[in-house]
CSV table of C-alpha atoms in Angstrom, one decimal:
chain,number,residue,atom,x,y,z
A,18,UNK,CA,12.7,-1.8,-27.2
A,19,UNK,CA,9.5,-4.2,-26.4
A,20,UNK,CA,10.3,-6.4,-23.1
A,21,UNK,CA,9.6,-9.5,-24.4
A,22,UNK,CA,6.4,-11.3,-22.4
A,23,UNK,CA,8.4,-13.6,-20.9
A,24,UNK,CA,10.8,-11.3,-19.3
A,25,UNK,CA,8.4,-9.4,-17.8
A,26,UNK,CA,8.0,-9.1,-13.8
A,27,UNK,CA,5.2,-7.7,-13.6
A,28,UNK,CA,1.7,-9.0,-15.5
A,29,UNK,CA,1.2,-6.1,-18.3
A,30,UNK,CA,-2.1,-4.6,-16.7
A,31,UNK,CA,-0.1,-3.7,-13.6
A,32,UNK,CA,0.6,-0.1,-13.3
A,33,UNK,CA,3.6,0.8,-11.3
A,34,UNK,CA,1.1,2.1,-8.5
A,35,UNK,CA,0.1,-1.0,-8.4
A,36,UNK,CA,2.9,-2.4,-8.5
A,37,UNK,CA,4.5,-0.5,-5.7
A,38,UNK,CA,1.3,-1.0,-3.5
A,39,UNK,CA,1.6,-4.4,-3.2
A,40,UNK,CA,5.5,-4.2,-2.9
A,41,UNK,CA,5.3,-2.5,0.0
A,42,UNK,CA,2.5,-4.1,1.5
A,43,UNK,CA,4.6,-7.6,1.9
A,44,UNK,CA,7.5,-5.7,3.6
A,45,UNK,CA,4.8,-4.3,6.0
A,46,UNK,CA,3.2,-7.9,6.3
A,47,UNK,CA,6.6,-9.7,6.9
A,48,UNK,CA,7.7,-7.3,9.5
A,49,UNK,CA,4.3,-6.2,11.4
A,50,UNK,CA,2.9,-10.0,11.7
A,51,UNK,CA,6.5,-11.1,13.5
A,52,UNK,CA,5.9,-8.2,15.5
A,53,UNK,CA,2.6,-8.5,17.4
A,54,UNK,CA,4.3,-12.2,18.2
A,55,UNK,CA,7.8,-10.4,19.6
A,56,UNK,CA,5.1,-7.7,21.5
A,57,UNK,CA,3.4,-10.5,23.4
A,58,UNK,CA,6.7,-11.7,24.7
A,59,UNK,CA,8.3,-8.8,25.4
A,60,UNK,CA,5.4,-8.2,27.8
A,61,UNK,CA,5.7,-11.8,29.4
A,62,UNK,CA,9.6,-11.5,29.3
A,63,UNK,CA,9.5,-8.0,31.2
A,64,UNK,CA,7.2,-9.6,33.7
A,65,UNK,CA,4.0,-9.4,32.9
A,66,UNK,CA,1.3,-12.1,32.6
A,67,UNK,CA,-1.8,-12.8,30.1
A,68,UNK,CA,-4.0,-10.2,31.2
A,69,UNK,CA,-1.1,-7.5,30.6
A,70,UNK,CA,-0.4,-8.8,27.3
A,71,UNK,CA,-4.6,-8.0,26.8
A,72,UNK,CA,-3.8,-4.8,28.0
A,73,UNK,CA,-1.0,-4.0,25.4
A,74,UNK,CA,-3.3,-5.8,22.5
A,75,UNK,CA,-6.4,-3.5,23.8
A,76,UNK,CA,-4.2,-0.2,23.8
A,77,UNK,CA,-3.4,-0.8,20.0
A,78,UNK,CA,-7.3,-1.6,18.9
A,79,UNK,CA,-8.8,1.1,20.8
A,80,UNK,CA,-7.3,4.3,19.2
A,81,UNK,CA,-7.4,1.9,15.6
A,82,UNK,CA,-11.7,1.7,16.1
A,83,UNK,CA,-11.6,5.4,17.5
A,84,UNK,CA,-9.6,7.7,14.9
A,85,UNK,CA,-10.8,5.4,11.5
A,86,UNK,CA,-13.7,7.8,10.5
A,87,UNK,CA,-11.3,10.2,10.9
A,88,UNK,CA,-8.6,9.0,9.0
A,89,UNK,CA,-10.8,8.6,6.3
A,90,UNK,CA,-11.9,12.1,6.5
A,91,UNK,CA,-8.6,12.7,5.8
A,92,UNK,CA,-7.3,11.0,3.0
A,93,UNK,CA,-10.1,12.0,1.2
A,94,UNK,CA,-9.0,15.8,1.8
A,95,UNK,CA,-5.1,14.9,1.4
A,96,UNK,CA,-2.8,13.0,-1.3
A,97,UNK,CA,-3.5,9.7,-0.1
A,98,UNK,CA,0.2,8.9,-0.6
A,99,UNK,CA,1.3,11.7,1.8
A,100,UNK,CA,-1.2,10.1,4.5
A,101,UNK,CA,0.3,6.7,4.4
A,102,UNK,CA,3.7,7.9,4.2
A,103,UNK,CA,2.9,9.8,7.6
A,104,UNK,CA,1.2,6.7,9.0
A,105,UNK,CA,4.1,4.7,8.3
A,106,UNK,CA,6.6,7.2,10.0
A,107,UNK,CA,4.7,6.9,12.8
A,108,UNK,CA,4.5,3.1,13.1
A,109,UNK,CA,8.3,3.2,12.5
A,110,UNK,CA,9.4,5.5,15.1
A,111,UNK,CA,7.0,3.7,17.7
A,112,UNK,CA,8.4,0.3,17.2
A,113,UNK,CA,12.0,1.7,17.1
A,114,UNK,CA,11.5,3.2,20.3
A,115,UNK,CA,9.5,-0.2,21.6
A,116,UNK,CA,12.4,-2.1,20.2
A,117,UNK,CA,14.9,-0.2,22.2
A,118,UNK,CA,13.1,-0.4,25.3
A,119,UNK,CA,13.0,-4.2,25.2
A,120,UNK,CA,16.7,-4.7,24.2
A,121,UNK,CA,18.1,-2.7,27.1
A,122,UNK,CA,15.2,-4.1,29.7
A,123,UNK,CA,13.6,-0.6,30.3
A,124,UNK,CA,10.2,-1.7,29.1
A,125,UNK,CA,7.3,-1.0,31.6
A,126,UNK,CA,3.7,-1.9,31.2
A,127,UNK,CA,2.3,1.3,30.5
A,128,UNK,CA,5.4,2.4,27.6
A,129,UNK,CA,4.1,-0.6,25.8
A,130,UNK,CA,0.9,0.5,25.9
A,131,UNK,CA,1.8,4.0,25.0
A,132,UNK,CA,3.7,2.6,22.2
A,133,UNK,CA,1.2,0.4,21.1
A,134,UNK,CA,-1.8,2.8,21.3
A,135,UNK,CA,0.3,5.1,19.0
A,136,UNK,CA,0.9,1.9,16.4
A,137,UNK,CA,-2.7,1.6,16.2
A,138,UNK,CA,-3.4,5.3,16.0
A,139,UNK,CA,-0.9,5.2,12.5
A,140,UNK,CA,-2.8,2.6,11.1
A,141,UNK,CA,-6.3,4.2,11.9
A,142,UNK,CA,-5.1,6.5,9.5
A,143,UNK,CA,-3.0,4.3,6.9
A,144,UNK,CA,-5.9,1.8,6.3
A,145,UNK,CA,-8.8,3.5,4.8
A,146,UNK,CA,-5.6,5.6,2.9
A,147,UNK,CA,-4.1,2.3,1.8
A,148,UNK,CA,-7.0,0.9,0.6
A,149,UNK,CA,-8.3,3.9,-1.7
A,150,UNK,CA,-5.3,4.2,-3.0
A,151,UNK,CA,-5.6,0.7,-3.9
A,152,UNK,CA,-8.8,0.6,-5.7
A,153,UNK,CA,-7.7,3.7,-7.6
A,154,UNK,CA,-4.8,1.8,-9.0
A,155,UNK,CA,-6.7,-0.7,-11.0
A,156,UNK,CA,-9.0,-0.1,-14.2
A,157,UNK,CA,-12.7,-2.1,-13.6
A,158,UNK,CA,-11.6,-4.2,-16.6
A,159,UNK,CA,-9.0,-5.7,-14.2
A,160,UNK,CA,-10.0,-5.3,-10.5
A,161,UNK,CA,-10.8,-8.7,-9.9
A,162,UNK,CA,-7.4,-10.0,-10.6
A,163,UNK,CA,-5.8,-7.0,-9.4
A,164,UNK,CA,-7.3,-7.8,-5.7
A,165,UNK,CA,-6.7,-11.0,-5.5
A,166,UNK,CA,-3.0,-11.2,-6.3
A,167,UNK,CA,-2.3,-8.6,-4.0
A,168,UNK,CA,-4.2,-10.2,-1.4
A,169,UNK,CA,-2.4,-13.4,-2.4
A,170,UNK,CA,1.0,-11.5,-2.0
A,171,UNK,CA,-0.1,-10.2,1.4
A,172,UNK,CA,-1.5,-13.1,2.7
A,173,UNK,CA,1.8,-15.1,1.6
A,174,UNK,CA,4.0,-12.5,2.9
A,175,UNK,CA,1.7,-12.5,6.8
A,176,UNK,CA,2.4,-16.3,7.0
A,177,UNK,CA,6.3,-16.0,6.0
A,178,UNK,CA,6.2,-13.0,8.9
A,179,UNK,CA,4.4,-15.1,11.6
A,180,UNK,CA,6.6,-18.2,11.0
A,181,UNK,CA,9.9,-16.1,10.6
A,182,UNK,CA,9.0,-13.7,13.4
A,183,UNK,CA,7.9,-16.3,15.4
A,184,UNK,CA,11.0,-18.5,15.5
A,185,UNK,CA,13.5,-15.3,15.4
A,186,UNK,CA,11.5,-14.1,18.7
A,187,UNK,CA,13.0,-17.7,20.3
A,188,UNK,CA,16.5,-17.7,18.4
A,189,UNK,CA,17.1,-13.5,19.1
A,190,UNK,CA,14.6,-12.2,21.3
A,191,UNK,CA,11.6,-10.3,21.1
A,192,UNK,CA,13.9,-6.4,20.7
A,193,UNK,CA,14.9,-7.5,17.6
A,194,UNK,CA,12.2,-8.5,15.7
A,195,UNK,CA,10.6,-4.9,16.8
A,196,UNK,CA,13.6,-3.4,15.3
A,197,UNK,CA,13.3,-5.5,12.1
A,198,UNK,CA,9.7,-4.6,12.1
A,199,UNK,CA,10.1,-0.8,12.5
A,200,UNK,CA,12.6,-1.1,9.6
A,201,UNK,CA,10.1,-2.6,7.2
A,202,UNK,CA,7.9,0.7,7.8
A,203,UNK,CA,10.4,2.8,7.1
A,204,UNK,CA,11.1,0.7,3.8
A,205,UNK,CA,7.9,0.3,3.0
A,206,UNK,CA,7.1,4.5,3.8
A,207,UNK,CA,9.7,5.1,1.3
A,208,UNK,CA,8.4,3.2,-1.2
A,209,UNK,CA,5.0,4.8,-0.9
A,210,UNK,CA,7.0,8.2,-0.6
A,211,UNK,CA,6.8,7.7,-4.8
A,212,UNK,CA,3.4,6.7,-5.7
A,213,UNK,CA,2.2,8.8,-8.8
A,214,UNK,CA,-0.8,10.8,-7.4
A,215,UNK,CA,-1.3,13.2,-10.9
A,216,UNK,CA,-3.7,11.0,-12.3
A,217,UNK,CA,-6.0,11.9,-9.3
A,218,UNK,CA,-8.3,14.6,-9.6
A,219,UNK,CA,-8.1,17.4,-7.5
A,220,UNK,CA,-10.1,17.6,-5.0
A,221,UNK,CA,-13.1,20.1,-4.3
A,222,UNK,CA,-12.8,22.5,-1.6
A,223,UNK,CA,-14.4,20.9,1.4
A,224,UNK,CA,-16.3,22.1,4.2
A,225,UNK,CA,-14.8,20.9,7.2
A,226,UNK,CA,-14.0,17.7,8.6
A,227,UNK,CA,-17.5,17.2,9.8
A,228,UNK,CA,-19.0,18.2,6.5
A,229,UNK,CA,-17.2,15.8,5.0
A,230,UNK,CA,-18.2,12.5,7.7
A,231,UNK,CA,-21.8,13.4,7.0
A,232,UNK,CA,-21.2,13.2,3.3
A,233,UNK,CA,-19.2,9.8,3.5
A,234,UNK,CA,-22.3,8.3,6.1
A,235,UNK,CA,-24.5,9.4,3.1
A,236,UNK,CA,-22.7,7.6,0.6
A,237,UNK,CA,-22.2,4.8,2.7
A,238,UNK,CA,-26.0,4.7,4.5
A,239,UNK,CA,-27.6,5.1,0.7
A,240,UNK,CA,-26.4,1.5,-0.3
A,241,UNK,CA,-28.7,-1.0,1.7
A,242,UNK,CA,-26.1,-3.7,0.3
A,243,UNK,CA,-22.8,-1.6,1.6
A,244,UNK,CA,-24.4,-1.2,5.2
A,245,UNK,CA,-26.0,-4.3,5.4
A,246,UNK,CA,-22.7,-6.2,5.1
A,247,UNK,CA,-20.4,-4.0,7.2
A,248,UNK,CA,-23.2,-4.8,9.8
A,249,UNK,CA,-23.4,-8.7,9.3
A,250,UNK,CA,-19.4,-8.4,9.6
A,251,UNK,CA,-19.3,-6.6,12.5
A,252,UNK,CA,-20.6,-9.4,14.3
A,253,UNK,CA,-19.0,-12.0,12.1
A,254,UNK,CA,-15.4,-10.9,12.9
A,255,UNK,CA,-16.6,-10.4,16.5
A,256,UNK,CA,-17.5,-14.1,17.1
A,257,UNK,CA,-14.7,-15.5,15.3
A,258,UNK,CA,-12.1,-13.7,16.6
A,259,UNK,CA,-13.5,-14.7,19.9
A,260,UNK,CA,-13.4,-18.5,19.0
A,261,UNK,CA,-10.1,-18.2,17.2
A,262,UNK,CA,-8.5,-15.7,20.0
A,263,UNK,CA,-9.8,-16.8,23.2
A,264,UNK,CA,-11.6,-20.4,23.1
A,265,UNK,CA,-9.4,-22.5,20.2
A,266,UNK,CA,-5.4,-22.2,22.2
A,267,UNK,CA,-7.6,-23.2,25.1
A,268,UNK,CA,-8.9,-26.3,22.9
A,269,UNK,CA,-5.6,-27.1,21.8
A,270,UNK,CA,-4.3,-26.9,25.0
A,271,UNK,CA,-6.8,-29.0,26.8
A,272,UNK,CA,-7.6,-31.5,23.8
A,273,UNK,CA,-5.6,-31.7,20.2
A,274,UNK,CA,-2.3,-31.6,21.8
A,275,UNK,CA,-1.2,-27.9,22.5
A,276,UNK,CA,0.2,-25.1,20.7
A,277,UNK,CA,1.5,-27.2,18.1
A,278,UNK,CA,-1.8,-28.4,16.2
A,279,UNK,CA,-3.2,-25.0,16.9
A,280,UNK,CA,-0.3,-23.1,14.7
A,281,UNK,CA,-1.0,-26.0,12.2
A,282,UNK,CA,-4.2,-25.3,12.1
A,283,UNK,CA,-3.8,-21.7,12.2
A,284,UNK,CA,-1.4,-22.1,9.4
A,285,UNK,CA,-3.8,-24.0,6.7
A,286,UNK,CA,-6.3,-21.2,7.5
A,287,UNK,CA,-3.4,-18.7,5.6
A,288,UNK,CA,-3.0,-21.4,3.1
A,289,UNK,CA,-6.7,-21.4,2.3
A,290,UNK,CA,-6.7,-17.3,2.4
A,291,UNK,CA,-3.6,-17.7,-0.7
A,292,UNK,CA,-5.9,-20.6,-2.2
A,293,UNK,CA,-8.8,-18.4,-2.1
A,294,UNK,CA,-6.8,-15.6,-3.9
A,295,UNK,CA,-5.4,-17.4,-6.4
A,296,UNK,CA,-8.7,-18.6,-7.4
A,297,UNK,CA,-10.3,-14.8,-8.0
A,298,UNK,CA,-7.3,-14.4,-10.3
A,299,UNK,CA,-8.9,-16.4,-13.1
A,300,UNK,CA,-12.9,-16.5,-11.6
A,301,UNK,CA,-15.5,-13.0,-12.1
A,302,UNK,CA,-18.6,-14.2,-10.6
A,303,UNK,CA,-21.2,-12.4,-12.3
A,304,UNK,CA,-23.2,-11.7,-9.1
A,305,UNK,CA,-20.4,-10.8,-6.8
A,306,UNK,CA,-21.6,-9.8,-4.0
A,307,UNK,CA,-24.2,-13.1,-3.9
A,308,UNK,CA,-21.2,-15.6,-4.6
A,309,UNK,CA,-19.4,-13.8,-1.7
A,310,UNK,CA,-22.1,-13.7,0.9
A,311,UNK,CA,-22.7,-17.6,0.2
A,312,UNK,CA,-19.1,-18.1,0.7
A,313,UNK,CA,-19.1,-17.0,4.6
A,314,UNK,CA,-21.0,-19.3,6.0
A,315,UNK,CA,-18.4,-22.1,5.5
A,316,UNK,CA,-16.1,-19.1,8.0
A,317,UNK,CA,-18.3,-21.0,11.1
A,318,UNK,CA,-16.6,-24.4,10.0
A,319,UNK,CA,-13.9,-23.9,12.8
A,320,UNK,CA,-16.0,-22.6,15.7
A,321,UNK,CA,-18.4,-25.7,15.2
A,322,UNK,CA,-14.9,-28.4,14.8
A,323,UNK,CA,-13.7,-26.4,17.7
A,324,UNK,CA,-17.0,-26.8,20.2
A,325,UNK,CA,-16.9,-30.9,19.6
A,326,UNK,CA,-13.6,-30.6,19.6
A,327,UNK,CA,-13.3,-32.0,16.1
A,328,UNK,CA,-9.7,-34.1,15.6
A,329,UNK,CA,-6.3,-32.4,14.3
A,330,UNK,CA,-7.3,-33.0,11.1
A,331,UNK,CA,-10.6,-32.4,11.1
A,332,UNK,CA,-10.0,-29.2,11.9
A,333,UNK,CA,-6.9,-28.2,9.5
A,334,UNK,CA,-10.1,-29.1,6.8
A,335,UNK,CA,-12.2,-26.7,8.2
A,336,UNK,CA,-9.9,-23.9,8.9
A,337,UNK,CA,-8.5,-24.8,5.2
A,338,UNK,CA,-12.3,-24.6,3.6
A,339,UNK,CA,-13.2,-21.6,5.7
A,340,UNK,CA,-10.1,-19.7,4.4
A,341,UNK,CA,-10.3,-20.5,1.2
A,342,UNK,CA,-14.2,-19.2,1.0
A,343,UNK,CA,-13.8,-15.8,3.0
A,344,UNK,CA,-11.0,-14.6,0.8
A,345,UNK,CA,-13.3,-15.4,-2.1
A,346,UNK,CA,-15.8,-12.9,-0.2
A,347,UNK,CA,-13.1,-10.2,0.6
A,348,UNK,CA,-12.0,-9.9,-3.1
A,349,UNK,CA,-16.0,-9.8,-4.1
A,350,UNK,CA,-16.2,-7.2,-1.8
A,351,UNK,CA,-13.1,-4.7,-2.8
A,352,UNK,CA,-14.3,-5.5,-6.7
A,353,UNK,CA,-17.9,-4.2,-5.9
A,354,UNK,CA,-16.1,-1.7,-4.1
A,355,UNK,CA,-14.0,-0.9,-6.5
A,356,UNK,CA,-17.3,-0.7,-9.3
A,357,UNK,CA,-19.9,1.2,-7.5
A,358,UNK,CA,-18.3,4.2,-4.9
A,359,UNK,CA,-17.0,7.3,-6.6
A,360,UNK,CA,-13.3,7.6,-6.6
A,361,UNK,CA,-13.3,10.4,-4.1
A,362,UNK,CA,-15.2,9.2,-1.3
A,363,UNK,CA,-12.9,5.7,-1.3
A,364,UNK,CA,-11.2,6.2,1.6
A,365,UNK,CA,-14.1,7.5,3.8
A,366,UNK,CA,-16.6,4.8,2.5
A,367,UNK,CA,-13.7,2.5,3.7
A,368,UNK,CA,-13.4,4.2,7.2
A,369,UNK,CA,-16.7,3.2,7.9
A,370,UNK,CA,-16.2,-0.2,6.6
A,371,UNK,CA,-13.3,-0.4,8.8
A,372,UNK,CA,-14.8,1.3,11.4
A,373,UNK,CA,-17.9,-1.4,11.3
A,374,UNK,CA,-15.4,-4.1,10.9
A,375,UNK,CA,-13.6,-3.7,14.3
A,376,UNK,CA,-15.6,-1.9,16.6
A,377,UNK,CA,-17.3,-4.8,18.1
A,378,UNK,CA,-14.1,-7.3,18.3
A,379,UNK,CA,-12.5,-5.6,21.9
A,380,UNK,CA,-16.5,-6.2,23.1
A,381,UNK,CA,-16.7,-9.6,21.9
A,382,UNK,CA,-12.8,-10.3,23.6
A,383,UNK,CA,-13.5,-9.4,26.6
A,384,UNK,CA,-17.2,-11.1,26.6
A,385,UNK,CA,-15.6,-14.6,25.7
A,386,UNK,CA,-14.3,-15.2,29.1
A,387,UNK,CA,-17.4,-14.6,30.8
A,388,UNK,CA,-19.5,-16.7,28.4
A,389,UNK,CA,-17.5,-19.4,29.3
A,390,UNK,CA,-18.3,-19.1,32.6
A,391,UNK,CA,-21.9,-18.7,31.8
A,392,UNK,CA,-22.2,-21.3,29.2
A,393,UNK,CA,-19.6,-23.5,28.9
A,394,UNK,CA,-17.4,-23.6,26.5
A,395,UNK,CA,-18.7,-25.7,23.6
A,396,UNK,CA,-22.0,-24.2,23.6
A,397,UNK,CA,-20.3,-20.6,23.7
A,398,UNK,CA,-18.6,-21.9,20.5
A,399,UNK,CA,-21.8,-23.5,19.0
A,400,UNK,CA,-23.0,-19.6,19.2
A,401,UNK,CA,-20.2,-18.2,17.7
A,402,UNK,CA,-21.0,-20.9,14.8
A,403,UNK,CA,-24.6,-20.0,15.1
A,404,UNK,CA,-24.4,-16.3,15.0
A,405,UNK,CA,-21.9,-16.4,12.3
A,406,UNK,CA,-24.5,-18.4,9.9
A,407,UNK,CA,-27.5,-16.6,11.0
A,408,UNK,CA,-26.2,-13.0,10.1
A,409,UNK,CA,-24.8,-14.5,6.5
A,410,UNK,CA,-28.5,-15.3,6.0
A,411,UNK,CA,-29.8,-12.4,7.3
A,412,UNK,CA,-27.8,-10.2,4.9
A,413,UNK,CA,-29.1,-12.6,1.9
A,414,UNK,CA,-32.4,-11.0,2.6
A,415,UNK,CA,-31.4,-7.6,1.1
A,416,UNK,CA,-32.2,-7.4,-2.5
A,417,UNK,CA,-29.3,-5.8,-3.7
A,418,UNK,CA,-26.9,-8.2,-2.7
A,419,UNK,CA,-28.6,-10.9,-4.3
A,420,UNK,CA,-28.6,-9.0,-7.7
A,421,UNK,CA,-25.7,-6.7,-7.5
A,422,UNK,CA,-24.1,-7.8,-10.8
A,423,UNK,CA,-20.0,-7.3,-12.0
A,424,UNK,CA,-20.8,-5.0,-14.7
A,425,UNK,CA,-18.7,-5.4,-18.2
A,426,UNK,CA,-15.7,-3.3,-18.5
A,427,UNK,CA,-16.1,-0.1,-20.9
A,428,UNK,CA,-13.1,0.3,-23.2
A,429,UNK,CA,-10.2,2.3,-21.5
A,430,UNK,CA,-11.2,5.9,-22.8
A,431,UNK,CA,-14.7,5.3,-21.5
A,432,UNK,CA,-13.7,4.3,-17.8
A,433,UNK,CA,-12.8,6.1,-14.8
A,434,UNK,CA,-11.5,9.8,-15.4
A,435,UNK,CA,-7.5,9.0,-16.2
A,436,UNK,CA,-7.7,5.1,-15.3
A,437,UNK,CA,-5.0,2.8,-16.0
A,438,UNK,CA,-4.4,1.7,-19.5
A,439,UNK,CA,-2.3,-1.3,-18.4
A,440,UNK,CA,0.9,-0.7,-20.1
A,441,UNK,CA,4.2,-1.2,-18.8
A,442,UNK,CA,5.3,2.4,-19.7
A,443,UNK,CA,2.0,4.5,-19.6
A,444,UNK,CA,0.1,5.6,-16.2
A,445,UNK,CA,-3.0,6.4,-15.6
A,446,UNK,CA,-5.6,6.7,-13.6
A,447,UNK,CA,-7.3,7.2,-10.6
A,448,UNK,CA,-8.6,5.8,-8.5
A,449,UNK,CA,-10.4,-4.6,1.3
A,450,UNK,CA,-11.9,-7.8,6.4
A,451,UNK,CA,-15.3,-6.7,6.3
């Protein structure tokens, strides 16, 4: 029998990879963004001040920018499935044993570091995994709306964490939301334990993990627009996570009001990142990659409303506006992705996009402070603006991101080897933060 259209939960183009992808990544979402909230208190509660809770956030990003090229290496030689399934196991058991520390008052310093370190290693190894697996789930005809509702979903489902997570940390204590969070990995492993990997083609026998880096930094150096933007965002997410991170709860604190403003504002940001989304359901730009670029220079709104300090509301706009545009720009960016690398260099192509993506942030952290000292801190936020807006013009000067175009979808039996067709009963196919 034909489910009728109304009946249906899923949209008809949406393959039960896809399907399950995006399931799984709003357990993860609900459970990991409560989390890093309950981890930052369980370091205060057990004794430990600001700088220690630095120190457990640092052990977490470090092994996440060192081990991503390899994890990349990886699930391009492995069933993706089987490499996020492992991730997952290992972010489970780590917050399980976290968890447990902090609800009998065992936790020292350096187990929550240990513990950390190994959350981060997991998802050096999940991410570029999760996100080839992703683009292989999709047909070109649909990629576009396939990313942005499943960055809608995940986006949704980080607000509903932080808010939920944030006021179960105060109503049950920080042990508990660990434990809920290393429950939602195991969920969300399982779920990925069943992803259908036989439309996949097999891969060629490799020649060694090294081999195999040198032949993803080919792919990913021969496309002046690839590089060019992991580099612009390497310093874009480095400046902003400085003003957002370091500079705006010490804005809200000495000048909107405290921490409340600040979550409000934080909290219109996610609703402009779900705005954003929900907009590249129904909208193809035609030159992605050009409508995507444009839209991050509106991301140094908040830095400049921060260094005035712009009022409440003033600032809700711009976090809002600058939201809404850079999730515009991340679902340009896994589309042209998703059009232009080869299915089985995904996930190292994505390990240095990663890898570019983080690997100044920890410099730029720990740079804030004494910028501040140096500069002051308005003007330090005036050059997080500035730098922000003068790397989104620089990267306009390459030529293929200016004329990078969405190409037309071919019919199914004409794209990708195996793709999706779309149909609620047949599979296919094959084969996201600057």
């Amino acid at each position: 029998m034909t489910t009728p259209a109304a009946f249906r939960l899923r949209p008809a183009w949406a393959g039960r990879n896809y399907t399950m992808l995006t399931a799984a990544a709003v357990v993860t979402n609900l459970g990991s963004h409560g989390a890093l909230i309950a981890a930052a208190f369980a370091v205060l509660e057990s004794g430990g001040d600001g700088g220690d809770v630095g120190l457990v956030a640092a052990a977490r990003t470090l092994p996440l920018v060192l081990f991503l090229l390899i994890g990349g290496a990886v699930a391009d030689r492995l069933p993706r499935h089987r490499v996020m399934v492992a991730a997952n196991t290992l972010n489970c058991l780590s917050q399980a044993v976290f968890a447990v520390l902090v609800l009998t008052g065992e936790a020292r310093l350096w187990q929550m570091m240990l513990l950390s370190a190994l959350g981060g290693t997991g998802q050096a190894f999940f991410n570029p995994a999760a996100e080839g697996m992703l683009l292989s789930s999709v047909t070109a005809e649909q990629a576009g709306r396939a990313f942005a509702l499943f960055r809608f979903a995940s986006q949704g489902a980080t607000m509903t964490g932080a808010a939920v997570g944030g006021a179960l940390v105060a109503v049950i204590g920080p042990g508990w939301v660990l434990a809920v969070d290393a429950a939602a990995f195991a969920i969300a492993g399982a779920m990925r334990a069943f992803l259908d990997v036989s439309h996949i083609p097999d891969r060629e026998p490799g020649h060694g993990m090294l081999a195999d880096l040198r032949d993803g930094w080919r792919e990913f150096t021969g496309r002046p627009w690839l590089w060019a933007i992991v580099v612009q965002f390497s310093l874009v997410n480095a400046v902003i996570v400085a003003a957002d991170a370091v500079y705006g709860p010490q804005v809200a604190r000495d000048h909107l009001g405290g921490a409340g403003p600040w979550g409000l504002a934080l909290a219109l940001f996610g609703a402009g990142n779900a705005v954003g989304a929900l907009l590249m359901t129904r909208w193809k730009p035609r030159r992605l990659l050009l409508v995507g670029v444009l839209c991050v220079f509106p991301f140094a709104l908040p830095s400049a409303a921060l260094a005035v300090p712009a009022p409440v509301a003033v600032l809700c706009v711009t976090m809002f506006v600058g939201g809404m545009s850079i999730e515009v720009f991340g679902v340009s960016w896994m589309t042209a992705l998703h059009q232009e690398i080869p299915e089985e260099k995904l996930s190292r192509v994505s390990a240095y996009d990663w890898f570019g993506s983080v690997s100044m942030v920890p410099l730029a952290a720990a740079l804030a402070g004494p910028a501040e000292s140096a500069f002051g801190r308005p003007a330090a936020l005036w050059g997080c603006a500035g730098l922000c807006v003068a790397a989104t013009a620089a990267v306009l000067c390459v030529r293929d991101v200016r004329t990078l175009t969405l190409r037309r979808a071919e019919p199914v039996a004409m794209s990708r080897p195996g793709a999706e067709t779309g149909s609620a009963d047949a599979e296919g196919a094959v084969g996201r933060l600057g």
